[in-house]
CSV table of C-alpha atoms in Angstrom, one decimal:
chain,number,residue,atom,x,y,z
A,15,HIS,CA,-15.5,-1.9,0.9
A,16,ALA,CA,-15.4,1.9,1.3
A,17,VAL,CA,-11.6,1.9,1.9
A,18,GLN,CA,-11.0,-0.4,-1.0
A,19,ASP,CA,-13.0,2.0,-3.2
A,20,LEU,CA,-10.9,4.9,-1.9
A,21,ALA,CA,-7.7,3.0,-2.8
A,22,ILE,CA,-8.9,2.4,-6.3
A,23,ALA,CA,-10.0,6.0,-6.7
A,24,VAL,CA,-6.5,7.1,-5.8
A,25,GLU,CA,-4.3,4.4,-7.4
A,26,THR,CA,-6.1,4.4,-10.8
A,27,PRO,CA,-5.2,7.9,-12.0
A,28,VAL,CA,-1.7,7.5,-10.7
A,29,LYS,CA,-1.2,4.2,-12.7
A,30,HIS,CA,-2.6,5.8,-15.9
A,31,ALA,CA,-0.4,8.9,-15.5
A,32,LEU,CA,2.8,6.9,-14.9
A,33,ARG,CA,2.4,4.1,-17.4
A,34,ALA,CA,5.3,2.2,-15.8
A,35,ALA,CA,6.2,-0.9,-17.8
A,36,ARG,CA,5.6,-4.4,-16.4
A,37,PRO,CA,8.3,-7.1,-16.1
A,38,MET,CA,7.3,-8.8,-19.3
A,39,ASP,CA,8.0,-5.6,-21.2
A,40,PHE,CA,11.7,-5.9,-20.3
A,41,ALA,CA,12.4,-9.5,-21.0
A,42,ALA,CA,10.7,-12.1,-23.1
A,43,GLU,CA,11.7,-14.7,-20.6
A,44,VAL,CA,9.1,-13.4,-18.2
A,45,GLN,CA,6.0,-15.4,-18.7
A,46,PRO,CA,3.3,-14.2,-16.3
A,47,VAL,CA,1.2,-17.0,-14.9
A,48,ILE,CA,-1.9,-14.8,-14.8
A,49,GLN,CA,-3.5,-12.3,-17.2
A,50,THR,CA,-1.3,-9.2,-17.3
A,51,PRO,CA,-3.3,-6.0,-16.8
A,52,ASP,CA,-2.8,-3.4,-19.5
A,53,HIS,CA,-2.3,-0.5,-17.1
A,54,SER,CA,0.9,0.6,-15.3
A,55,SER,CA,2.6,-1.7,-12.8
A,56,PHE,CA,3.5,1.2,-10.5
A,57,PRO,CA,2.2,1.3,-7.9
A,58,SER,CA,0.7,-2.1,-7.3
A,59,GLY,CA,-3.0,-1.7,-7.0
A,60,HIS,CA,-3.3,-5.0,-5.2
A,61,ALA,CA,-0.7,-3.9,-2.6
A,62,THR,CA,-2.5,-0.5,-2.2
A,63,GLU,CA,-5.8,-2.1,-1.6
A,64,ALA,CA,-4.5,-5.0,0.6
A,65,PHE,CA,-2.5,-2.6,2.9
A,66,ILE,CA,-5.3,0.0,3.3
A,67,ILE,CA,-7.6,-2.8,4.3
A,68,ALA,CA,-5.0,-4.4,6.6
A,69,SER,CA,-4.2,-1.0,8.2
A,70,VAL,CA,-7.9,-0.1,8.8
A,71,LEU,CA,-8.7,-3.6,10.2
A,72,HIS,CA,-5.7,-3.5,12.4
A,73,ARG,CA,-6.6,-0.1,13.7
A,74,LEU,CA,-10.2,-1.2,14.4
A,75,MET,CA,-9.0,-4.4,16.2
A,76,THR,CA,-6.2,-2.9,18.3
A,77,GLY,CA,-6.2,0.9,18.1
A,78,GLU,CA,-2.6,0.7,16.7
A,79,SER,CA,-1.4,2.5,13.6
A,80,ALA,CA,0.0,0.7,10.5
A,81,THR,CA,3.5,1.6,11.7
A,82,GLN,CA,2.9,-0.4,15.0
A,83,GLY,CA,1.1,-3.2,13.2
A,84,VAL,CA,3.8,-3.7,10.6
A,85,ALA,CA,6.5,-3.5,13.2
A,86,SER,CA,4.8,-6.1,15.4
A,87,ARG,CA,4.1,-8.4,12.4
A,88,ALA,CA,0.3,-8.4,12.9
A,89,MET,CA,-1.6,-10.9,10.9
A,90,PRO,CA,-3.5,-8.5,8.6
A,91,PHE,CA,-0.1,-7.2,7.3
A,92,HIS,CA,1.2,-10.7,6.7
A,93,VAL,CA,-1.9,-11.4,4.5
A,94,ALA,CA,-1.5,-8.1,2.7
A,95,HIS,CA,2.2,-8.8,2.2
A,96,ARG,CA,1.4,-12.2,0.7
A,97,ILE,CA,-1.1,-10.7,-1.7
A,98,ALA,CA,1.5,-8.2,-2.9
A,99,THR,CA,4.3,-10.7,-3.1
A,100,ASN,CA,2.2,-13.1,-5.1
A,101,ARG,CA,1.8,-10.5,-7.8
A,102,THR,CA,5.6,-10.4,-8.2
A,103,VAL,CA,5.8,-14.2,-8.2
A,104,ALA,CA,3.1,-14.3,-10.8
A,105,GLY,CA,5.3,-12.0,-13.0
A,106,VAL,CA,3.1,-8.9,-13.2
A,107,HIS,CA,4.9,-6.6,-10.8
A,108,PHE,CA,8.3,-5.6,-9.5
A,109,PRO,CA,8.9,-5.6,-5.8
A,110,VAL,CA,9.2,-1.8,-5.8
A,111,ASP,CA,5.6,-1.7,-7.2
A,112,SER,CA,4.4,-3.5,-4.1
A,113,LEU,CA,6.4,-1.3,-1.7
A,114,ALA,CA,5.0,1.8,-3.2
A,115,GLY,CA,1.5,0.3,-3.1
A,116,ALA,CA,1.9,-0.7,0.5
A,117,LEU,CA,3.1,2.8,1.5
A,118,ALA,CA,0.2,4.3,-0.4
A,119,GLY,CA,-2.3,2.0,1.3
A,120,CYS,CA,-0.9,2.7,4.8
A,121,ALA,CA,-0.9,6.4,4.2
A,122,LEU,CA,-4.5,6.3,2.9
A,123,ALA,CA,-5.6,4.3,6.0
A,124,ASP,CA,-3.9,6.9,8.2
A,125,ALA,CA,-5.9,9.6,6.4
A,126,VAL,CA,-9.2,7.6,6.9
A,127,PHE,CA,-8.5,7.3,10.6
A,128,ALA,CA,-7.6,11.0,10.9
A,129,LYS,CA,-10.8,11.9,9.1
A,130,ALA,CA,-12.9,9.7,11.4
A,131,LYS,CA,-11.2,10.6,14.7
A,132,GLY,CA,-9.4,13.8,14.0
A,133,GLY,CA,-5.6,14.1,14.3
A,134,LYS,CA,-2.4,14.3,12.4
A,135,VAL,CA,-1.7,12.7,9.1
A,136,SER,CA,1.8,11.4,8.4
A,137,SER,CA,3.7,12.3,5.3
A,138,LEU,CA,5.4,9.3,3.5
A,139,SER,CA,8.1,9.9,0.9
A,140,MET,CA,8.4,7.7,-2.2
A,141,THR,CA,10.9,10.0,-3.9
A,142,ASP,CA,13.9,7.7,-3.4
A,143,LEU,CA,12.3,4.4,-4.5
A,144,ASP,CA,14.1,4.7,-7.9
A,145,THR,CA,17.5,5.2,-6.4
A,146,ASP,CA,17.3,3.1,-3.2
A,147,ASP,CA,19.1,-0.1,-4.0
A,148,ALA,CA,17.2,-2.0,-1.3
A,149,ALA,CA,13.9,-0.9,-2.8
A,150,LYS,CA,14.7,-1.6,-6.4
A,151,ASP,CA,16.9,-4.7,-6.2
A,152,SER,CA,15.4,-6.9,-3.6
A,153,ASP,CA,12.1,-8.5,-2.7
A,154,PHE,CA,9.4,-6.5,-1.0
A,155,ARG,CA,9.8,-7.1,2.7
A,156,LEU,CA,7.8,-6.0,5.7
A,157,ASP,CA,11.0,-4.8,7.3
A,158,ASP,CA,11.5,-2.3,4.5
A,159,LEU,CA,8.0,-1.1,4.9
A,160,ALA,CA,8.3,-0.8,8.7
A,161,THR,CA,11.4,1.3,8.3
A,162,ARG,CA,9.8,3.7,5.9
A,163,LEU,CA,6.6,4.0,8.0
A,164,ALA,CA,8.8,4.7,11.1
A,165,ASP,CA,10.4,7.6,9.1
A,166,ALA,CA,7.0,9.2,8.4
A,167,THR,CA,6.7,12.8,9.7
A,168,PRO,CA,3.4,14.0,11.2
A,169,GLN,CA,1.9,16.8,9.2
A,170,GLY,CA,-1.2,19.0,9.6
A,171,VAL,CA,-4.1,18.2,11.8
A,172,VAL,CA,-7.3,16.9,10.1
A,173,ALA,CA,-10.6,17.8,11.7
A,174,ALA,CA,-12.9,14.8,12.2
A,175,ASN,CA,-16.0,14.4,10.1
A,176,PRO,CA,-19.0,13.6,12.3
A,177,ILE,CA,-20.5,11.1,9.8
A,178,GLN,CA,-17.2,9.3,9.4
A,179,ARG,CA,-16.7,9.3,13.1
A,180,ALA,CA,-20.1,7.7,13.7
A,181,PHE,CA,-19.3,4.9,11.2
A,182,TRP,CA,-15.8,4.4,12.7
A,183,ASN,CA,-17.2,4.1,16.2
A,184,LYS,CA,-19.8,1.6,15.1
């Protein structure tokens, strides 16, 4: 619950600042099958939340990072991918919204782990999502996420927080 709250705290101001249009705003033929939220489509909040939870659960179960989990097709990432993809199928998101949300969720999970255990936090770039044809013209695929996660560069070291470390260890 704590990591989902963290995801919401990060994604909400970004969505409100960006005000990215939803699919139905571009074509009257798009008829969403669920209620369309009135906030920005980018990044997908469901993807951000699903992937932070998947990343943290995977790390707790295996000790592996999101990069390793996505590459090995671990079950939490399949579930997170399904959640994100279903939002596109429902007509309320573009695939790139889900990719951006998944990247944000994995990066946030990496930061949570670093804060609990100490260590480096990776830097993920989203600067080319609007020009990358694979990102903007195709479905959101775990392979694309795995490639982007593998390209992450370790940044500064984060000191562990004793309280967060105690919770993580429990």
